[in-house]
Amino acid sequence: MEEREISQAVIRRLPRYYRYLGELLEDNVERISSNELSRRMQVTASQIRQDLNNFGGFGQQGYGYNVKYLYTEIGKILGLDIDHNMIIIGAGNLGQALANYTSFEKRGFIFKGIFDVNPRLSGVSIRGVPIRMMDELKEFINEHNIDIAVLTIPKTKAVDVANLLVDNGVRAIWNFAHTDLDLPENVIVENVHLSESLMRLSYNLSRYNKEHIE
Amino acid sequence: MEEREISQAVIRRLPRYYRYLGELLEDNVERISSNELSRRMQVTASQIRQDLNNFGGFGQQGYGYNVKYLYTEIGKILGLDIDHNMIIIGAGNLGQALANYTSFEKRGFIFKGIFDVNPRLSGVSIRGVPIRMMDELKEFINEHNIDIAVLTIPKTKAVDVANLLVDNGVRAIWNFAHTDLDLPENVIVENVHLSESLMRLSYNLSRYNKEHIE
């Protein structure tokens, strides 16, 4: 399957297709038309046809999409058919919240370890995984073949820790620290900047107020 | 200031400008050129000039941008000069993590209350705010003039709770539940779908592997 030319805009939409198809599967729906999917996802049917055509056309005219096939194929495109070992750096509330999402595991993100600098957390376990101290990090990464690290630490530490992770072979960082990381090109970084999301909400709220109330 | 014609793409970038300008302010930087800001933010200088020109041109040729002025004006555009009362629905790890972010408060998002259905959490306090049970929600919203609700509850409950919130006057929802909410047009919804973010990371990792390893 040729997929190099797919635009980032389409890629950004794929996880949402994957989510809706997963829900259809849970409801034992076998086939769905682009019109019905359009109604559920509130995206135009032509957008859906265009997006899914990128992957060789899973649909058959007048017959709809095979939900399971489409779900599986999009999963492969997203790399969810391959397991990745993952660690979390920062065992605060957010780190613990992420450690407790068992749904990540179902998609191939295997929670292997969680690290912190707070000695009071040493030995506390989350889903059977003990919180380890940072001095064990290097050895742990090498021994457990860790691909992905999640950063839920203050921004002042994030850059140093990210460099340490990458020096030890981590290939991708899911970054919740409130700073941008400047890492080698071959390292994948996905940022979740929560306060920026809250500011977008604030902007939309204040624009609505200006347009309707003032 | 006329701002209705600003594209969503520019709006999406504003919080990041705001973050960088805030850091400059903390470092007591008074003026910055678009070239220097470009170097720090890894965005082209022409993009910066174009983006900031949308707001009436804060820069002076050869003299750079006044950091404090620009920070304040972008803050106003984002609605951060107005306080919003905020509640969190769901006092699990994620809800508690968000309740503990004091930085939100500095930007005008005032943490007023947190709610859950688990009676064991009743009365437990986070930053001096007691976790309340859901039967107190309605009265609380009306008494405390709540604008924004944060949803950190399972997707199976999210739609009903969102409707209840909106019926009682909540104007904006910051949604961490793993489902889309179908709410009236005048309600602002900002979604943070964490597993979709993780899938984008997975896609980029697997694409990199395909291009460089296979």
Short mmCIF file of C-alpha atoms in Angstrom, two decimals:
data_model
loop_
_atom_site.label_atom_id
_atom_site.label_comp_id
_atom_site.label_asym_id
_atom_site.label_seq_id
_atom_site.Cartn_x
_atom_site.Cartn_y
_atom_site.Cartn_z
CA MET A 1 0.00 0.00 0.00
CA GLU A 2 1.48 3.34 -1.05
CA GLU A 3 0.98 5.87 1.69
CA ARG A 4 3.83 8.35 1.54
CA GLU A 5 1.91 11.00 -0.29
CA ILE A 6 -0.95 11.22 2.18
CA SER A 7 -1.30 14.73 3.52
CA GLN A 8 -0.85 15.49 7.20
CA ALA A 9 -4.45 16.75 7.25
CA VAL A 10 -5.71 13.29 6.33
CA ILE A 11 -3.36 11.68 8.85
CA ARG A 12 -4.74 13.95 11.55
CA ARG A 13 -8.24 12.71 10.76
CA LEU A 14 -7.39 8.99 10.72
CA PRO A 15 -7.47 8.44 14.50
CA ARG A 16 -10.99 9.81 14.55
CA TYR A 17 -12.08 7.40 11.81
CA TYR A 18 -10.42 4.65 13.78
CA ARG A 19 -12.37 5.60 16.90
CA TYR A 20 -15.73 5.66 15.12
CA LEU A 21 -15.04 2.39 13.34
CA GLY A 22 -14.05 0.81 16.67
CA GLU A 23 -17.39 1.87 18.13
CA LEU A 24 -19.25 0.43 15.14
CA LEU A 25 -17.36 -2.83 15.59
CA GLU A 26 -18.36 -2.94 19.26
CA ASP A 27 -21.96 -2.52 18.12
CA ASN A 28 -21.50 -5.42 15.68
CA VAL A 29 -22.06 -3.23 12.62
CA GLU A 30 -20.55 -5.03 9.62
CA ARG A 31 -20.98 -2.48 6.84
CA ILE A 32 -21.49 1.25 6.70
CA SER A 33 -22.13 3.65 3.84
CA SER A 34 -20.20 6.89 3.52
CA ASN A 35 -23.52 8.71 4.02
CA GLU A 36 -24.22 7.00 7.33
CA LEU A 37 -20.64 7.49 8.52
CA SER A 38 -20.96 11.12 7.44
CA ARG A 39 -24.06 11.57 9.58
CA ARG A 40 -22.39 10.07 12.64
CA MET A 41 -19.07 11.87 12.31
CA GLN A 42 -20.55 15.16 11.10
CA VAL A 43 -18.13 15.27 8.20
CA THR A 44 -19.35 15.44 4.60
CA ALA A 45 -19.70 12.11 2.81
CA SER A 46 -17.49 13.39 0.01
CA GLN A 47 -14.73 14.19 2.51
CA ILE A 48 -15.00 10.65 3.85
CA ARG A 49 -14.83 9.13 0.37
CA GLN A 50 -11.87 11.33 -0.51
CA ASP A 51 -9.99 10.55 2.70
CA LEU A 52 -10.53 6.81 2.52
CA ASN A 53 -9.71 6.68 -1.19
CA ASN A 54 -6.17 7.60 -0.18
CA PHE A 55 -5.78 4.06 1.04
CA GLY A 56 -6.81 2.28 -2.08
CA GLY A 57 -10.57 2.54 -1.71
CA PHE A 58 -12.03 0.27 0.89
CA GLY A 59 -15.58 0.99 -0.21
CA GLN A 60 -17.66 -0.62 -2.90
CA GLN A 61 -20.24 1.46 -4.72
CA GLY A 62 -23.68 0.91 -3.26
CA TYR A 63 -22.41 -1.62 -0.79
CA GLY A 64 -20.64 0.50 1.79
CA TYR A 65 -17.45 -0.02 3.71
CA ASN A 66 -16.56 -3.24 5.46
CA VAL A 67 -16.15 -1.94 9.01
CA LYS A 68 -13.75 -4.56 10.29
CA TYR A 69 -11.52 -4.46 7.23
CA LEU A 70 -11.39 -0.66 7.27
CA TYR A 71 -10.69 -0.62 11.03
CA THR A 72 -7.87 -3.12 10.66
CA GLU A 73 -6.31 -1.38 7.66
CA ILE A 74 -6.40 2.06 9.28
CA GLY A 75 -4.92 0.47 12.41
CA LYS A 76 -2.03 -0.83 10.30
CA ILE A 77 -1.50 2.56 8.70
CA LEU A 78 -1.37 4.10 12.18
CA GLY A 79 1.16 1.47 13.23
CA LEU A 80 -1.18 0.02 15.85
CA ASP A 81 -0.47 -3.54 14.70
CA ILE A 82 3.01 -3.27 16.18
CA ASP A 83 3.65 -3.24 19.93
CA HIS A 84 5.70 -0.44 21.43
CA ASN A 85 7.20 -0.49 24.91
CA MET A 86 6.48 2.74 26.72
CA ILE A 87 7.68 4.41 29.91
CA ILE A 88 6.33 7.43 31.74
CA ILE A 89 8.67 10.02 33.26
CA GLY A 90 6.91 11.83 36.09
CA ALA A 91 4.62 9.94 38.49
CA GLY A 92 2.47 12.90 39.51
CA ASN A 93 -1.29 12.90 38.97
CA LEU A 94 -1.00 13.22 35.20
CA GLY A 95 1.64 10.48 34.91
CA GLN A 96 -0.48 8.19 37.07
CA ALA A 97 -3.59 9.01 35.06
CA LEU A 98 -1.83 8.00 31.84
CA ALA A 99 -0.41 4.86 33.48
CA ASN A 100 -3.96 3.84 34.35
CA TYR A 101 -5.33 4.11 30.79
CA THR A 102 -5.60 0.43 29.95
CA SER A 103 -7.00 1.35 26.55
CA PHE A 104 -3.53 2.40 25.36
CA GLU A 105 -2.36 -1.16 25.87
CA LYS A 106 -5.07 -2.51 23.57
CA ARG A 107 -3.59 -0.39 20.82
CA GLY A 108 -0.09 -1.71 21.30
CA PHE A 109 1.37 0.82 23.73
CA ILE A 110 2.71 -1.41 26.49
CA PHE A 111 3.21 0.36 29.81
CA LYS A 112 6.56 -0.95 31.06
CA GLY A 113 7.77 1.52 33.66
CA ILE A 114 7.23 4.81 35.44
CA PHE A 115 9.92 7.05 36.91
CA ASP A 116 10.12 9.97 39.31
CA VAL A 117 12.62 11.87 41.44
CA ASN A 118 10.47 11.89 44.58
CA PRO A 119 11.86 9.21 46.95
CA ARG A 120 8.49 9.00 48.72
CA LEU A 121 7.05 7.46 45.55
CA SER A 122 9.76 4.82 45.36
CA GLY A 123 8.21 1.35 45.32
CA VAL A 124 4.60 2.55 45.07
CA SER A 125 2.99 0.50 42.30
CA ILE A 126 0.59 1.45 39.52
CA ARG A 127 -1.11 -1.48 37.83
CA GLY A 128 1.61 -3.71 39.26
CA VAL A 129 4.42 -1.53 37.91
CA PRO A 130 6.62 -0.02 40.65
CA ILE A 131 7.56 3.65 40.45
CA ARG A 132 11.33 3.72 39.95
CA MET A 133 13.86 6.43 40.65
CA MET A 134 15.59 8.24 37.80
CA ASP A 135 18.99 6.67 38.45
CA GLU A 136 17.59 3.37 37.19
CA LEU A 137 16.35 4.92 33.94
CA LYS A 138 19.33 4.28 31.67
CA GLU A 139 19.64 0.61 32.44
CA PHE A 140 15.88 0.12 32.27
CA ILE A 141 15.60 1.59 28.77
CA ASN A 142 18.31 -0.67 27.46
CA GLU A 143 17.01 -3.80 29.15
CA HIS A 144 13.37 -3.35 28.16
CA ASN A 145 13.73 -2.09 24.63
CA ILE A 146 11.78 1.12 25.23
CA ASP A 147 10.55 2.95 22.10
CA ILE A 148 8.31 5.63 23.56
CA ALA A 149 8.66 7.89 26.59
CA VAL A 150 5.88 10.04 27.99
CA LEU A 151 7.05 13.26 29.66
CA THR A 152 4.86 14.56 32.47
CA ILE A 153 7.49 16.62 34.28
CA PRO A 154 7.99 20.36 34.80
CA LYS A 155 9.26 22.27 31.79
CA THR A 156 12.51 23.18 33.59
CA LYS A 157 13.56 19.50 33.58
CA ALA A 158 12.00 18.44 30.30
CA VAL A 159 14.78 19.36 27.90
CA ASP A 160 17.53 17.58 29.87
CA VAL A 161 15.43 14.49 30.45
CA ALA A 162 14.42 14.35 26.78
CA ASN A 163 18.07 14.46 25.73
CA LEU A 164 18.93 11.69 28.20
CA LEU A 165 16.11 9.54 26.83
CA VAL A 166 17.15 10.05 23.24
CA ASP A 167 20.82 9.38 24.03
CA ASN A 168 19.71 6.04 25.40
CA GLY A 169 17.73 5.03 22.36
CA VAL A 170 14.19 6.27 22.92
CA ARG A 171 12.70 6.95 19.49
CA ALA A 172 9.56 8.90 20.28
CA ILE A 173 8.44 11.33 22.97
CA TRP A 174 4.89 12.12 23.97
CA ASN A 175 5.48 15.49 25.56
CA PHE A 176 3.12 16.98 28.14
CA ALA A 177 5.75 19.36 29.53
CA HIS A 178 4.91 22.95 28.76
CA THR A 179 7.87 23.58 26.49
CA ASP A 180 9.03 22.67 23.01
CA LEU A 181 11.79 20.08 22.73
CA ASP A 182 14.62 20.61 20.29
CA LEU A 183 15.62 17.06 19.40
CA PRO A 184 17.33 15.35 16.46
CA GLU A 185 15.19 15.05 13.34
CA ASN A 186 14.87 11.30 13.65
CA VAL A 187 13.10 11.54 17.01
CA ILE A 188 9.32 11.71 16.84
CA VAL A 189 7.80 14.30 19.19
CA GLU A 190 4.08 14.63 19.78
CA ASN A 191 3.18 17.57 22.00
CA VAL A 192 0.12 17.88 24.20
CA HIS A 193 0.22 21.46 25.43
CA LEU A 194 -2.85 21.57 27.66
CA SER A 195 -2.74 25.25 28.46
CA GLU A 196 -2.70 26.08 24.74
CA SER A 197 -5.83 24.02 24.32
CA LEU A 198 -7.47 25.94 27.18
CA MET A 199 -6.49 29.24 25.53
CA ARG A 200 -8.18 28.19 22.28
CA LEU A 201 -11.30 27.51 24.31
CA SER A 202 -10.94 30.92 25.93
CA TYR A 203 -10.52 32.62 22.55
CA ASN A 204 -13.63 30.99 21.14
CA LEU A 205 -15.63 31.85 24.25
CA SER A 206 -14.56 35.47 24.21
CA ARG A 207 -15.18 35.82 20.47
CA TYR A 208 -18.65 34.41 20.92
CA ASN A 209 -19.31 36.90 23.71
CA LYS A 210 -18.10 39.81 21.58
CA GLU A 211 -20.28 38.80 18.65
CA HIS A 212 -23.46 38.06 20.58
CA ILE A 213 -23.48 40.01 23.78
CA GLU A 214 -21.69 43.33 23.34
CA MET B 1 -9.28 46.09 17.09
CA GLU B 2 -10.87 44.15 14.21
CA GLU B 3 -10.28 40.47 14.62
CA ARG B 4 -13.17 38.62 13.05
CA GLU B 5 -11.35 37.82 9.84
CA ILE B 6 -8.41 36.11 11.47
CA SER B 7 -8.02 32.57 10.23
CA GLN B 8 -8.30 29.60 12.57
CA ALA B 9 -4.74 28.68 11.59
CA VAL B 10 -3.45 31.95 13.05
CA ILE B 11 -5.62 31.52 16.13
CA ARG B 12 -4.17 28.07 16.66
CA ARG B 13 -0.70 29.59 16.68
CA LEU B 14 -1.45 32.45 19.10
CA PRO B 15 -1.18 30.44 22.33
CA ARG B 16 2.32 29.43 21.31
CA TYR B 17 3.31 33.06 20.71
CA TYR B 18 1.81 33.86 24.08
CA ARG B 19 3.90 31.16 25.76
CA TYR B 20 7.16 32.33 24.18
CA LEU B 21 6.44 35.97 24.95
CA GLY B 22 5.66 35.03 28.56
CA GLU B 23 9.04 33.33 28.83
CA LEU B 24 10.76 36.39 27.38
CA LEU B 25 8.97 38.57 29.91
CA GLU B 26 10.14 36.32 32.74
CA ASP B 27 13.68 36.79 31.42
CA ASN B 28 13.15 40.59 31.42
CA VAL B 29 13.51 40.88 27.65
CA GLU B 30 11.87 44.16 26.57
CA ARG B 31 12.12 43.99 22.79
CA ILE B 32 12.56 41.25 20.27
CA SER B 33 13.00 41.27 16.51
CA SER B 34 10.99 38.95 14.29
CA ASN B 35 14.29 37.31 13.33
CA GLU B 36 15.19 36.50 16.90
CA LEU B 37 11.67 35.28 17.69
CA SER B 38 11.86 33.21 14.51
CA ARG B 39 15.07 31.56 15.68
CA ARG B 40 13.60 30.70 19.08
CA MET B 41 10.23 29.47 17.85
CA GLN B 42 11.58 27.75 14.74
CA VAL B 43 9.01 29.48 12.57
CA THR B 44 10.04 31.70 9.65
CA ALA B 45 10.33 35.41 10.40
CA SER B 46 7.95 36.18 7.56
CA GLN B 47 5.33 33.90 9.09
CA ILE B 48 5.73 35.76 12.39
CA ARG B 49 5.39 39.16 10.72
CA GLN B 50 2.37 37.98 8.79
CA ASP B 51 0.68 36.47 11.84
CA LEU B 52 1.26 39.45 14.08
CA ASN B 53 0.25 41.94 11.39
CA ASN B 54 -3.24 40.53 11.75
CA PHE B 55 -3.52 42.43 14.97
CA GLY B 56 -2.61 45.83 13.69
CA GLY B 57 1.16 45.47 13.59
CA PHE B 58 2.78 45.53 16.96
CA GLY B 59 6.25 45.79 15.46
CA GLN B 60 8.22 48.80 14.35
CA GLN B 61 10.64 48.44 11.47
CA GLY B 62 14.19 47.94 12.74
CA TYR B 63 13.12 48.28 16.31
CA GLY B 64 11.44 44.97 17.04
CA TYR B 65 8.38 44.05 19.01
CA ASN B 66 7.63 45.39 22.47
CA VAL B 67 7.38 42.10 24.36
CA LYS B 68 5.12 43.25 27.16
CA TYR B 69 2.73 45.08 24.86
CA LEU B 70 2.51 42.14 22.47
CA TYR B 71 2.03 39.69 25.35
CA THR B 72 -0.77 41.80 26.81
CA GLU B 73 -2.52 42.33 23.48
CA ILE B 74 -2.39 38.67 22.50
CA GLY B 75 -3.68 37.86 25.99
CA LYS B 76 -6.65 40.12 25.34
CA ILE B 77 -7.33 38.54 21.97
CA LEU B 78 -7.30 35.14 23.66
CA GLY B 79 -9.72 36.42 26.28
CA LEU B 80 -7.22 35.90 29.10
CA ASP B 81 -7.92 39.36 30.53
CA ILE B 82 -11.33 38.12 31.68
CA ASP B 83 -11.76 35.68 34.56
CA HIS B 84 -13.79 32.52 34.01
CA ASN B 85 -15.09 30.30 36.77
CA MET B 86 -14.33 26.68 36.04
CA ILE B 87 -15.39 23.33 37.47
CA ILE B 88 -14.03 19.85 36.86
CA ILE B 89 -16.32 16.87 36.48
CA GLY B 90 -14.46 13.69 37.40
CA ALA B 91 -12.00 13.63 40.31
CA GLY B 92 -9.86 10.75 39.10
CA ASN B 93 -6.15 11.17 38.47
CA LEU B 94 -6.64 13.34 35.41
CA GLY B 95 -9.22 15.58 37.10
CA GLN B 96 -6.97 15.98 40.09
CA ALA B 97 -3.98 16.71 37.88
CA LEU B 98 -5.88 19.52 36.16
CA ALA B 99 -7.15 20.85 39.51
CA ASN B 100 -3.55 21.14 40.63
CA TYR B 101 -2.35 23.23 37.68
CA THR B 102 -2.05 26.62 39.38
CA SER B 103 -0.85 28.12 36.11
CA PHE B 104 -4.39 28.01 34.72
CA GLU B 105 -5.48 30.40 37.46
CA LYS B 106 -2.87 32.97 36.43
CA ARG B 107 -4.54 33.06 33.02
CA GLY B 108 -7.99 33.70 34.41
CA PHE B 109 -9.35 30.16 34.73
CA ILE B 110 -10.50 30.07 38.33
CA PHE B 111 -10.86 26.57 39.77
CA LYS B 112 -14.11 26.70 41.75
CA GLY B 113 -15.24 23.13 42.20
CA ILE B 114 -14.68 19.47 41.42
CA PHE B 115 -17.33 16.76 41.25
CA ASP B 116 -17.45 12.98 41.21
CA VAL B 117 -19.87 10.11 41.75
CA ASN B 118 -17.56 8.10 44.01
CA PRO B 119 -18.75 8.61 47.61
CA ARG B 120 -15.33 7.69 48.94
CA LEU B 121 -14.01 10.94 47.44
CA SER B 122 -16.67 13.04 49.11
CA GLY B 123 -15.07 15.74 51.24
CA VAL B 124 -11.50 15.06 50.08
CA SER B 125 -10.01 18.44 49.22
CA ILE B 126 -7.78 19.55 46.35
CA ARG B 127 -6.10 22.90 46.84
CA GLY B 128 -8.69 23.66 49.50
CA VAL B 129 -11.62 22.79 47.24
CA PRO B 130 -13.69 19.82 48.45
CA ILE B 131 -14.73 17.12 46.01
CA ARG B 132 -18.52 17.32 45.78
CA MET B 133 -21.06 14.74 44.71
CA MET B 134 -22.97 15.15 41.46
CA ASP B 135 -26.30 15.89 43.15
CA GLU B 136 -24.90 19.25 44.23
CA LEU B 137 -23.87 20.18 40.68
CA LYS B 138 -26.93 22.07 39.51
CA GLU B 139 -27.14 24.39 42.48
CA PHE B 140 -23.39 24.94 42.47
CA ILE B 141 -23.31 26.06 38.83
CA ASN B 142 -26.05 28.60 39.42
CA GLU B 143 -24.59 29.94 42.65
CA HIS B 144 -21.02 30.28 41.40
CA ASN B 145 -21.60 31.57 37.92
CA ILE B 146 -19.69 28.76 36.22
CA ASP B 147 -18.64 29.40 32.59
CA ILE B 148 -16.37 26.46 31.86
CA ALA B 149 -16.62 22.78 32.75
CA VAL B 150 -13.82 20.28 32.30
CA LEU B 151 -14.95 16.72 31.56
CA THR B 152 -12.64 13.96 32.75
CA ILE B 153 -15.21 11.18 32.96
CA PRO B 154 -15.76 7.97 30.98
CA LYS B 155 -17.23 8.41 27.52
CA THR B 156 -20.37 6.50 28.48
CA LYS B 157 -21.34 9.30 30.88
CA ALA B 158 -19.96 12.25 28.98
CA VAL B 159 -22.88 13.05 26.69
CA ASP B 160 -25.49 13.08 29.48
CA VAL B 161 -23.32 15.12 31.81
CA ALA B 162 -22.50 17.60 29.05
CA ASN B 163 -26.20 18.12 28.37
CA LEU B 164 -26.88 18.64 32.06
CA LEU B 165 -24.09 21.21 32.26
CA VAL B 166 -25.32 23.12 29.23
CA ASP B 167 -28.93 23.05 30.45
CA ASN B 168 -27.70 24.75 33.60
CA GLY B 169 -25.86 27.52 31.83
CA VAL B 170 -22.31 26.26 31.27
CA ARG B 171 -21.02 27.97 28.13
CA ALA B 172 -17.87 26.04 27.32
CA ILE B 173 -16.66 22.49 27.76
CA TRP B 174 -13.08 21.30 27.83
CA ASN B 175 -13.64 17.69 26.92
CA PHE B 176 -11.18 14.93 27.82
CA ALA B 177 -13.78 12.17 27.48
CA HIS B 178 -13.04 9.93 24.54
CA THR B 179 -16.13 10.84 22.55
CA ASP B 180 -17.47 13.76 20.53
CA LEU B 181 -20.18 15.87 22.12
CA ASP B 182 -23.14 16.98 20.06
CA LEU B 183 -24.12 20.25 21.72
CA PRO B 184 -25.95 23.42 20.66
CA GLU B 185 -23.96 25.71 18.36
CA ASN B 186 -23.56 28.39 21.00
CA VAL B 187 -21.64 26.06 23.32
CA ILE B 188 -17.86 26.09 22.88
CA VAL B 189 -16.27 22.64 22.93
CA GLU B 190 -12.54 22.08 22.98
CA ASN B 191 -11.57 18.43 22.74
CA VAL B 192 -8.41 16.83 24.07
CA HIS B 193 -8.50 13.31 22.72
CA LEU B 194 -5.33 11.85 24.19
CA SER B 195 -5.47 8.51 22.44
CA GLU B 196 -5.73 10.25 19.07
CA SER B 197 -2.58 12.16 19.89
CA LEU B 198 -0.83 8.90 20.77
CA MET B 199 -1.97 7.41 17.45
CA ARG B 200 -0.42 10.32 15.55
CA LEU B 201 2.82 9.60 17.37
CA SER B 202 2.48 5.95 16.44
CA TYR B 203 1.83 6.81 12.79
CA ASN B 204 4.90 9.01 12.58
CA LEU B 205 7.05 6.40 14.31
CA SER B 206 5.90 3.62 12.01
CA ARG B 207 6.31 5.78 8.92
CA TYR B 208 9.84 6.64 9.98
CA ASN B 209 10.59 2.95 10.47
CA LYS B 210 9.23 2.07 7.04
CA GLU B 211 11.27 4.77 5.34
CA HIS B 212 14.56 4.16 7.15
CA ILE B 213 14.72 0.61 8.34
CA GLU B 214 12.86 -1.71 6.01
#
